[in-house]
Amino acid sequence: MIILELLVFLITIIFLSLSFSGIGSLITFNTKSDFFINIFFGFIVVSLIVTFIHFFSKINFLISGSIILVGITLVFWKKNPLISFKKKTSILFLVVIFLLLPIFISQKYHEDFGYYHLPYSLAFIEEKIVFGFANIDLPYVYNSIWLNLYPIFFIENKNFDFLTLPSFLLFLSFIIFSIKNIIEKKDRIENSDYYLIVILFYFLLKFTRISEFGVDIPAIIFSVLSIYYFIKFYETEENLDKKSFFYFNLAFSIFSILIKLSTALVIILPIYLYFSNFKNLKFYIFSFKFLIIIFLCLIFFIQLFIYTGCVLFPTTLTCLNVSWFNPDHIDLSKQLELTNKSYSLAKDIYSPEEYLSNFNWFLFWIKRSSIEIMEHLLTMTLPLLTFIFVLKKGPVTHVVFQERLILALFISLSFLFWLNYSPVFRFAIHIFITLVFLFFSSILISKEFSKKKFVIFISIFLMFSFSKNILRINNTEKLFLGIQKIENEYILNKKNSNKYANIYYPDVKKNKKNSWQGRLCWI
């Protein structure tokens, strides 16, 4: 049975990839795009469409099906090349997909899923947009554009087994996109390719569980795509290519910020590109493609205003005195800052105000976070060092990345922003990856690249991911494609129930076996 499900799932991934690529091609015309770049832009366009439609209607199966069908139609109508790979490369990609598929089998999702990802998505299919939606629960104050994609992945009877599929599809597309760009390279390997190698090694070794695929991973992927095209901008002399790479850099930067505010400083890179190349780009930014990105931002901020009464958080400057505005939400940033800076370790020593002042929090945060940071850094550097070790010294014809200073400035400012507001490692993965790349870039570019050795490394890391998931699946009682649901029990809330609706809340005592998730409304 599971074999048949896997086959259907594989076909579903192919059709969704075609659909998102078709939709993405609507805004990649006259650019140096390909099948996978169109998929990345497909996520941008679909999130725009779903967010806009939700202003006027709930998202039902007809709307979801229509979006997907239009995308598939566009692929064939525009004769978008599906996968123009060589035979050997195609076989390799099928192997990649096969080895990563177990990630999606009987997945255990992280706590945020039941906390607010699922109820947020349900709100899209049950009602059109609700004014003051943030007053329902605090997580809705900072909404993510990525969660707006989830509603189209519901299936019958609100079954949410495939709500994690967009994140998995993005991850899979990025892995294949990166491998394709490296192994199909006809000329020399460049700095941007080595940047992808650093990311590939780390992603395949670290992200082996679907529980690690919250909104952080999509934000990180679009951030590193933005940085990747910033690097590529300086590797070409062709004006049309430069314009394409600038467009990709800007679009992916903005989308990553709309997914997760912690990536905000990635916008430094397209701003620098624009003003340092003003002569070539000054009018290009007014083309139709950019209007779509501007419209996405406009729609997102309108949604945020409808939810909270503010266009931006946590500042009060953009808040209006509307009936649904809650001034208590402004303090949420401080609450999150205390949590992210490990205040729980010092709550018996400092008041919240004292803890955040004069860097009193720093030593407590280091105590709690140092092991995690070291573990991630070792995962980034050790495989890379091993790869460097097995490569031969190359000819001195390769060009070291020239804009190291601006990239170093971006890293420095990003670290300061991260430390000041939300020093949780998963919010800064793109910064650490870029730091590791910048540190080793001169050594990497001086080596003679070997596709054979690269494929061997990638194969080993894919097998590592596959093995971890096979061991997990082996210890799972029921095998199926989707999310392991939390079986909570509920009590009728007689006080808030009425003749129109019954309101239930979790029976915390009976749900102790489900730990923290026993307090959530999994439905």
Coordinates of C-alpha atoms in Angstrom, one line a residue:
M1 CA 0.0 0.0 0.0
I2 CA 2.8 2.4 0.9
I3 CA 4.5 1.7 -2.4
L4 CA 1.3 2.8 -4.3
E5 CA 1.1 5.9 -2.1
L6 CA 4.7 6.8 -2.9
L7 CA 4.0 6.4 -6.6
V8 CA 1.0 8.7 -6.4
F9 CA 3.0 11.1 -4.3
L10 CA 5.8 11.2 -6.8
I11 CA 3.3 11.9 -9.6
T12 CA 1.8 14.7 -7.4
I13 CA 5.2 16.3 -6.9
I14 CA 5.8 16.2 -10.7
F15 CA 2.4 17.9 -11.4
L16 CA 2.9 20.5 -8.7
S17 CA 6.4 21.3 -9.9
L18 CA 5.0 21.7 -13.4
S19 CA 2.2 23.9 -12.1
F20 CA 4.4 26.2 -10.0
S21 CA 6.9 26.5 -12.8
G22 CA 4.2 27.5 -15.2
I23 CA 2.8 30.1 -12.9
G24 CA 6.3 31.4 -12.1
S25 CA 7.0 31.9 -15.8
L26 CA 4.5 34.7 -15.8
I27 CA 7.0 37.0 -14.2
T28 CA 10.3 35.6 -15.4
F29 CA 10.0 36.6 -19.0
N30 CA 13.0 38.2 -20.6
T31 CA 15.2 36.8 -17.8
K32 CA 17.8 34.0 -17.6
S33 CA 15.3 31.6 -16.0
D34 CA 14.9 27.9 -16.1
F35 CA 12.5 25.3 -14.8
F36 CA 13.5 25.5 -11.2
I37 CA 13.8 29.3 -11.1
N38 CA 10.3 29.4 -12.4
I39 CA 9.2 27.1 -9.5
F40 CA 10.7 29.5 -7.0
F41 CA 8.8 32.4 -8.6
G42 CA 5.8 30.2 -8.7
F43 CA 5.7 30.2 -4.9
I44 CA 5.8 34.0 -5.0
V45 CA 2.9 34.4 -7.5
V46 CA 0.7 31.7 -5.9
S47 CA 1.2 33.3 -2.4
L48 CA 0.1 36.6 -4.0
I49 CA -3.0 35.1 -5.7
V50 CA -4.1 33.2 -2.5
T51 CA -3.6 36.3 -0.3
F52 CA -5.6 38.5 -2.7
I53 CA -8.5 36.0 -3.1
H54 CA -8.8 35.6 0.6
F55 CA -9.7 39.3 0.9
F56 CA -13.0 38.4 -0.8
S57 CA -13.5 34.7 -0.4
K58 CA -12.5 31.6 1.6
I59 CA -10.1 29.3 -0.1
N60 CA -12.0 26.2 -1.3
F61 CA -11.1 23.2 -3.4
L62 CA -12.3 24.9 -6.6
I63 CA -9.9 27.8 -6.1
S64 CA -7.0 25.6 -5.2
G65 CA -7.6 23.2 -8.1
S66 CA -8.0 26.1 -10.6
I67 CA -4.7 27.6 -9.5
I68 CA -2.8 24.3 -10.0
L69 CA -4.6 23.6 -13.3
V70 CA -3.8 27.1 -14.7
G71 CA -0.1 26.5 -13.9
I72 CA 0.0 23.2 -15.7
T73 CA -1.8 24.7 -18.7
L74 CA 0.8 27.6 -18.8
V75 CA 3.7 25.1 -18.9
F76 CA 2.5 23.5 -22.0
W77 CA 1.0 26.6 -23.6
K78 CA 4.2 28.6 -23.2
K79 CA 6.2 25.4 -24.2
N80 CA 8.2 25.8 -21.0
P81 CA 11.0 23.2 -21.1
L82 CA 10.3 20.7 -18.4
I83 CA 13.7 19.3 -17.5
S84 CA 16.3 19.8 -20.2
F85 CA 18.8 17.5 -18.5
K86 CA 21.2 15.0 -20.0
K87 CA 20.4 11.3 -19.6
K88 CA 22.9 10.7 -16.8
T89 CA 21.8 13.8 -15.0
S90 CA 18.1 12.8 -15.2
I91 CA 18.9 9.5 -13.6
L92 CA 20.8 11.2 -10.8
F93 CA 17.9 13.5 -10.1
L94 CA 15.5 10.6 -9.9
V95 CA 17.8 9.0 -7.3
V96 CA 17.9 12.3 -5.4
I97 CA 14.1 12.4 -5.3
F98 CA 13.9 8.8 -4.2
L99 CA 16.4 9.2 -1.4
L100 CA 14.6 12.3 -0.1
L101 CA 11.0 11.0 -0.3
P102 CA 11.2 9.2 3.1
I103 CA 11.4 12.6 4.8
F104 CA 7.6 12.9 4.0
I105 CA 6.6 9.4 5.3
S106 CA 4.8 9.4 8.7
Q107 CA 6.3 12.8 9.6
K108 CA 6.3 14.2 13.1
Y109 CA 5.9 17.9 12.8
H110 CA 7.2 20.6 15.1
E111 CA 5.2 22.2 17.9
D112 CA 4.4 25.4 15.9
F113 CA 2.4 23.4 13.5
G114 CA -0.4 22.6 16.0
Y115 CA 0.1 25.9 17.8
Y116 CA -0.6 28.3 14.9
H117 CA 0.3 26.9 11.4
L118 CA -2.7 24.6 11.3
P119 CA -5.3 26.9 12.8
Y120 CA -4.0 29.8 10.7
S121 CA -4.5 27.7 7.5
L122 CA -8.0 26.5 8.6
A123 CA -9.0 30.2 8.9
F124 CA -8.4 30.6 5.2
I125 CA -10.7 27.7 4.2
E126 CA -13.4 28.5 6.7
E127 CA -13.8 32.3 6.3
K128 CA -12.7 35.1 4.2
I129 CA -10.3 37.5 5.9
V130 CA -11.2 38.5 9.4
F131 CA -10.5 42.1 10.7
G132 CA -8.6 41.9 14.0
F133 CA -7.5 38.3 13.3
A134 CA -4.4 38.9 15.5
N135 CA -6.6 39.3 18.6
I136 CA -7.4 35.6 18.4
D137 CA -3.9 34.6 19.3
L138 CA -0.5 36.3 19.6
P139 CA 1.3 34.2 16.8
Y140 CA -1.0 35.9 14.3
V141 CA 0.5 39.3 15.0
Y142 CA 3.6 38.5 12.9
N143 CA 2.1 36.6 10.0
S144 CA 4.2 34.9 7.4
I145 CA 3.4 35.0 3.6
W146 CA 4.5 31.3 3.5
L147 CA 1.6 30.2 5.7
N148 CA -0.8 31.8 3.1
L149 CA 0.3 29.0 0.7
Y150 CA -0.9 26.2 3.0
P151 CA -4.7 26.4 2.4
I152 CA -4.4 25.2 -1.2
F153 CA -2.8 22.0 0.1
F154 CA -5.8 20.9 2.2
I155 CA -7.6 17.8 0.9
E156 CA -11.1 16.5 1.7
N157 CA -12.6 17.0 5.1
K158 CA -9.9 19.4 6.2
N159 CA -7.2 16.6 6.0
F160 CA -3.9 18.4 6.6
D161 CA -1.5 15.6 5.7
F162 CA -0.1 17.7 2.8
L163 CA 0.2 21.1 4.5
T164 CA 3.9 20.6 4.7
L165 CA 4.2 19.8 1.0
P166 CA 5.1 23.4 -0.2
S167 CA 8.2 23.4 2.2
F168 CA 9.2 19.9 1.1
L169 CA 8.7 20.8 -2.6
L170 CA 10.8 24.0 -2.2
F171 CA 13.6 22.1 -0.4
L172 CA 13.6 19.4 -3.1
S173 CA 13.6 21.9 -5.9
F174 CA 16.5 23.8 -4.3
I175 CA 18.6 20.7 -3.9
I176 CA 18.1 19.6 -7.5
F177 CA 18.5 23.2 -8.8
S178 CA 21.9 23.4 -6.9
I179 CA 23.1 20.0 -8.1
K180 CA 22.1 20.8 -11.7
N181 CA 23.9 24.1 -11.7
I182 CA 27.1 22.5 -10.6
I183 CA 27.3 19.2 -12.5
E184 CA 26.0 20.6 -15.8
K185 CA 28.6 23.4 -15.8
K186 CA 30.4 23.3 -19.1
D187 CA 33.1 25.8 -18.3
R188 CA 34.9 26.5 -15.0
I189 CA 33.4 26.4 -11.6
E190 CA 32.8 29.8 -10.1
N191 CA 32.4 31.3 -6.6
S192 CA 28.6 31.1 -6.8
D193 CA 28.9 27.4 -7.5
Y194 CA 31.0 26.9 -4.4
Y195 CA 28.5 28.9 -2.4
L196 CA 25.8 26.3 -3.5
I197 CA 28.2 23.5 -2.5
V198 CA 28.5 24.9 1.1
I199 CA 24.7 25.1 1.3
L200 CA 24.1 21.7 -0.2
F201 CA 26.4 19.9 2.2
Y202 CA 24.9 21.6 5.2
F203 CA 21.2 21.2 4.1
L204 CA 21.6 17.5 3.3
L205 CA 23.3 16.7 6.5
K206 CA 21.2 18.9 8.8
F207 CA 17.6 19.0 7.4
T208 CA 16.7 15.3 7.4
R209 CA 13.4 15.6 9.3
I210 CA 10.2 17.4 8.2
S211 CA 9.9 18.6 11.8
E212 CA 12.8 21.0 10.8
F213 CA 10.8 22.5 7.9
G214 CA 8.9 25.3 9.5
V215 CA 8.7 28.8 7.9
D216 CA 12.4 29.2 8.8
I217 CA 13.6 26.9 6.0
P218 CA 11.7 28.6 3.2
A219 CA 12.9 32.0 4.4
I220 CA 16.5 30.7 4.5
I221 CA 16.3 29.2 1.1
F222 CA 15.0 32.4 -0.5
S223 CA 17.7 34.3 1.4
V224 CA 20.5 32.2 0.1
L225 CA 19.0 32.3 -3.4
S226 CA 19.2 36.1 -3.1
I227 CA 22.8 36.0 -2.0
Y228 CA 23.7 33.4 -4.7
Y229 CA 22.4 35.8 -7.4
F230 CA 24.3 38.7 -5.8
I231 CA 27.5 36.7 -6.2
K232 CA 26.5 35.7 -9.8
F233 CA 25.9 39.3 -10.7
Y234 CA 29.6 39.9 -10.5
E235 CA 30.5 36.8 -12.5
T236 CA 29.1 38.0 -15.8
E237 CA 29.8 40.9 -18.1
E238 CA 26.6 40.5 -20.1
N239 CA 24.2 43.4 -19.3
L240 CA 21.1 41.3 -19.8
D241 CA 22.4 38.6 -17.4
K242 CA 23.2 41.3 -14.9
K243 CA 19.6 42.6 -15.1
S244 CA 18.2 39.1 -14.7
F245 CA 20.4 38.4 -11.6
F246 CA 19.5 41.7 -10.1
Y247 CA 15.8 40.9 -10.5
F248 CA 16.2 37.5 -8.9
N249 CA 18.3 39.0 -6.1
L250 CA 15.6 41.6 -5.3
A251 CA 12.6 39.4 -5.7
F252 CA 14.0 36.6 -3.5
S253 CA 15.2 39.1 -0.9
I254 CA 11.8 40.6 -0.5
F255 CA 10.0 37.3 -0.5
S256 CA 12.3 35.9 2.2
I257 CA 11.5 39.0 4.4
L258 CA 7.8 38.5 3.9
I259 CA 8.2 34.9 5.1
K260 CA 10.4 35.8 8.1
L261 CA 11.2 39.3 9.3
S262 CA 14.5 38.0 10.8
T263 CA 16.0 38.0 7.2
A264 CA 15.3 41.7 6.8
L265 CA 18.9 42.8 6.2
V266 CA 19.2 40.7 3.1
I267 CA 17.6 43.7 1.4
I268 CA 21.0 45.5 1.7
L269 CA 22.3 43.4 -1.2
P270 CA 19.8 44.5 -4.0
I271 CA 20.0 48.1 -2.7
Y272 CA 23.8 48.0 -3.1
L273 CA 23.5 46.5 -6.6
Y274 CA 21.0 49.1 -7.7
F275 CA 22.9 52.1 -6.6
S276 CA 26.4 50.8 -7.5
N277 CA 25.0 50.0 -11.0
F278 CA 22.6 52.9 -11.3
K279 CA 23.4 53.7 -14.9
N280 CA 22.3 50.3 -16.1
L281 CA 19.5 49.6 -13.6
K282 CA 17.8 53.0 -13.1
F283 CA 14.9 52.4 -15.5
Y284 CA 14.9 48.6 -15.4
I285 CA 13.3 48.6 -11.9
F286 CA 10.2 50.2 -13.4
S287 CA 9.4 47.2 -15.7
F288 CA 6.2 45.1 -15.3
K289 CA 8.0 42.3 -13.5
F290 CA 8.9 44.5 -10.6
L291 CA 5.3 45.7 -10.3
I292 CA 4.3 42.2 -9.4
I293 CA 6.8 42.2 -6.5
I294 CA 5.5 45.6 -5.4
F295 CA 1.9 44.4 -5.6
L296 CA 2.8 41.4 -3.4
C297 CA 4.3 43.7 -0.7
L298 CA 1.2 46.0 -0.9
I299 CA -1.2 43.0 -0.5
F300 CA 0.9 41.6 2.4
F301 CA 0.9 44.9 4.3
I302 CA -2.8 45.4 3.7
Q303 CA -3.4 41.9 5.2
L304 CA -1.2 42.8 8.1
F305 CA -3.2 46.0 8.7
I306 CA -6.5 44.1 8.6
Y307 CA -5.1 41.6 11.1
T308 CA -3.6 44.1 13.5
G309 CA -4.5 47.7 12.7
C310 CA -0.8 48.3 11.9
V311 CA 1.1 48.2 8.6
L312 CA 4.4 47.2 10.3
F313 CA 5.3 45.7 13.6
P314 CA 6.6 46.3 16.2
T315 CA 6.5 50.1 15.5
T316 CA 3.5 52.2 16.5
L317 CA 4.3 54.7 13.7
T318 CA 2.2 52.7 11.2
C319 CA -0.7 51.9 13.5
L320 CA -4.1 53.5 13.3
N321 CA -6.6 54.0 16.0
V322 CA -9.0 51.4 14.5
S323 CA -11.4 49.3 16.6
W324 CA -9.4 46.1 16.2
F325 CA -6.0 47.6 17.1
N326 CA -4.6 46.2 20.4
P327 CA -1.8 48.2 21.9
D328 CA -0.7 45.2 24.0
H329 CA 0.6 43.7 20.8
I330 CA 3.3 46.3 20.6
D331 CA 4.9 44.7 23.6
L332 CA 5.1 41.3 21.9
S333 CA 8.5 42.1 20.4
K334 CA 9.9 42.5 23.9
Q335 CA 8.3 39.2 25.0
L336 CA 9.8 37.4 22.0
E337 CA 13.2 39.1 22.6
L338 CA 13.2 37.8 26.2
T339 CA 12.4 34.3 25.0
N340 CA 15.0 34.3 22.3
K341 CA 17.6 35.7 24.7
S342 CA 17.1 32.8 27.2
Y343 CA 15.5 34.8 29.9
S344 CA 14.2 31.6 31.5
L345 CA 17.7 31.0 32.8
A346 CA 17.8 34.3 34.7
K347 CA 14.2 35.1 35.6
D348 CA 15.0 34.6 39.3
I349 CA 18.0 37.0 39.1
Y350 CA 16.9 39.9 36.8
S351 CA 13.7 41.7 36.0
P352 CA 12.9 41.7 32.3
E353 CA 14.1 45.3 31.9
E354 CA 17.3 44.6 33.7
Y355 CA 18.0 41.5 31.8
L356 CA 17.8 43.2 28.4
S357 CA 19.9 46.2 29.4
N358 CA 23.7 46.4 29.5
F359 CA 24.1 43.0 27.8
N360 CA 23.2 41.2 31.0
W361 CA 21.5 38.6 28.8
F362 CA 24.6 37.7 26.8
L363 CA 26.4 35.2 29.1
F364 CA 23.1 33.4 29.8
W365 CA 22.4 33.2 26.1
I366 CA 25.9 31.9 25.4
K367 CA 25.5 29.2 28.0
R368 CA 22.3 28.0 26.4
S369 CA 23.2 28.5 22.7
S370 CA 26.9 27.8 22.4
I371 CA 26.6 24.0 21.9
E372 CA 23.9 24.4 19.3
I373 CA 25.9 27.0 17.4
M374 CA 29.0 24.9 17.5
E375 CA 27.1 21.8 16.3
H376 CA 25.8 23.7 13.2
L377 CA 29.1 25.3 12.4
L378 CA 30.9 22.0 12.5
T379 CA 28.2 20.6 10.2
M380 CA 28.9 23.5 7.8
T381 CA 32.7 23.3 8.0
L382 CA 33.9 19.7 8.5
P383 CA 32.3 18.3 5.2
L384 CA 33.6 21.4 3.4
L385 CA 37.1 20.9 4.8
T386 CA 37.1 17.2 3.8
F387 CA 36.0 18.2 0.3
I388 CA 38.7 20.8 0.0
F389 CA 41.2 18.2 1.2
V390 CA 40.4 15.7 -1.6
L391 CA 40.5 18.3 -4.4
K392 CA 43.8 18.9 -6.2
K393 CA 45.3 22.3 -6.4
G394 CA 44.1 24.1 -9.5
P395 CA 45.6 26.6 -12.0
V396 CA 45.8 30.2 -10.8
T397 CA 43.3 31.5 -13.3
H398 CA 40.3 31.5 -11.1
V399 CA 39.0 34.9 -9.9
V400 CA 38.4 35.4 -6.2
F401 CA 35.1 37.0 -5.4
Q402 CA 35.8 40.7 -5.7
E403 CA 32.9 42.2 -3.6
R404 CA 34.1 40.5 -0.4
L405 CA 33.8 43.8 1.5
I406 CA 30.1 44.4 0.9
L407 CA 29.4 40.8 1.7
A408 CA 31.4 41.1 4.9
L409 CA 29.5 44.3 5.8
F410 CA 26.2 42.5 5.1
I411 CA 27.3 39.6 7.4
S412 CA 28.4 42.0 10.2
L413 CA 25.2 44.1 10.1
S414 CA 23.1 41.0 9.9
F415 CA 24.8 39.5 13.0
L416 CA 24.2 42.7 14.9
F417 CA 20.5 42.8 13.9
W418 CA 20.2 39.1 14.8
L419 CA 21.9 39.5 18.2
N420 CA 19.8 42.5 19.0
Y421 CA 16.4 41.1 18.2
S422 CA 16.2 37.4 17.8
P423 CA 19.5 35.4 18.5
V424 CA 18.1 32.0 17.7
F425 CA 20.4 30.0 15.4
R426 CA 17.7 28.9 12.9
F427 CA 17.0 32.6 12.2
A428 CA 20.6 33.2 11.1
I429 CA 21.4 30.1 9.0
H430 CA 21.9 32.2 5.9
I431 CA 24.3 34.5 7.7
F432 CA 26.5 31.6 9.0
I433 CA 26.5 29.9 5.6
T434 CA 27.6 33.1 3.9
L435 CA 30.3 33.6 6.6
V436 CA 31.7 30.1 6.1
F437 CA 31.7 30.6 2.3
L438 CA 33.4 33.9 2.6
F439 CA 36.0 32.4 4.9
F440 CA 36.8 29.5 2.6
S441 CA 36.1 31.1 -0.8
S442 CA 39.7 31.8 -1.7
I443 CA 40.8 28.3 -0.9
L444 CA 37.8 26.8 -2.8
I445 CA 38.4 28.8 -5.9
S446 CA 42.1 27.8 -6.0
K447 CA 41.2 24.1 -6.2
E448 CA 40.6 22.0 -9.3
F449 CA 36.9 21.0 -9.1
S450 CA 36.0 17.4 -9.7
K451 CA 32.5 16.5 -10.6
K452 CA 33.1 12.9 -9.8
K453 CA 34.2 13.7 -6.2
F454 CA 31.3 16.1 -5.8
V455 CA 28.8 13.5 -6.8
I456 CA 30.4 11.0 -4.4
F457 CA 30.1 13.5 -1.5
I458 CA 26.5 14.3 -2.5
S459 CA 25.6 10.6 -2.7
I460 CA 27.1 10.0 0.8
F461 CA 25.1 12.8 2.3
L462 CA 21.9 11.7 0.6
M463 CA 22.4 8.2 1.9
F464 CA 22.9 9.6 5.3
S465 CA 19.6 11.5 5.1
F466 CA 17.9 8.4 3.7
S467 CA 19.3 6.1 6.4
K468 CA 18.2 8.4 9.2
N469 CA 14.6 8.4 7.9
I470 CA 14.6 4.7 7.2
L471 CA 15.6 4.1 10.9
R472 CA 12.8 6.5 12.0
I473 CA 10.2 4.8 9.7
N474 CA 11.3 1.4 11.0
N475 CA 10.3 2.5 14.5
T476 CA 6.9 3.9 13.3
E477 CA 3.8 1.8 13.9
K478 CA 1.8 3.1 10.9
L479 CA 3.3 4.1 7.6
F480 CA 1.6 6.8 5.5
L481 CA 2.3 9.9 3.6
G482 CA 1.5 12.8 5.9
I483 CA 1.6 14.1 9.4
Q484 CA 1.4 12.0 12.6
K485 CA -1.6 13.5 14.2
I486 CA -1.8 14.3 17.9
E487 CA -4.6 12.4 19.5
N488 CA -5.8 14.8 22.1
E489 CA -9.1 14.7 24.1
Y490 CA -11.3 17.7 24.5
I491 CA -13.8 19.2 27.0
L492 CA -16.9 21.1 26.0
N493 CA -16.7 24.8 27.0
K494 CA -20.3 25.3 28.2
K495 CA -19.7 29.0 29.0
N496 CA -18.7 30.0 25.5
S497 CA -20.8 27.5 23.6
N498 CA -24.2 28.4 22.2
K499 CA -27.0 27.1 19.9
Y500 CA -24.9 28.0 16.9
A501 CA -21.6 26.4 17.8
N502 CA -19.9 24.2 20.5
I503 CA -16.6 25.4 21.7
Y504 CA -14.1 22.8 23.0
Y505 CA -10.7 23.1 24.8
P506 CA -8.0 20.5 25.3
D507 CA -8.3 18.2 28.3
V508 CA -4.7 18.9 29.6
K509 CA -4.8 16.3 32.3
K510 CA -5.7 13.4 29.9
N511 CA -3.4 14.7 27.2
K512 CA -0.2 14.6 29.4
K513 CA 1.1 11.8 27.2
N514 CA 1.4 14.3 24.3
S515 CA 3.6 16.7 26.3
W516 CA 3.4 20.3 25.3
Q517 CA 1.2 19.5 22.3
G518 CA -1.4 18.2 24.7
R519 CA -2.4 21.8 25.2
L520 CA -3.2 22.3 21.5
C521 CA -6.3 22.0 19.5
W522 CA -5.4 19.4 16.8
I523 CA -8.5 18.9 14.8

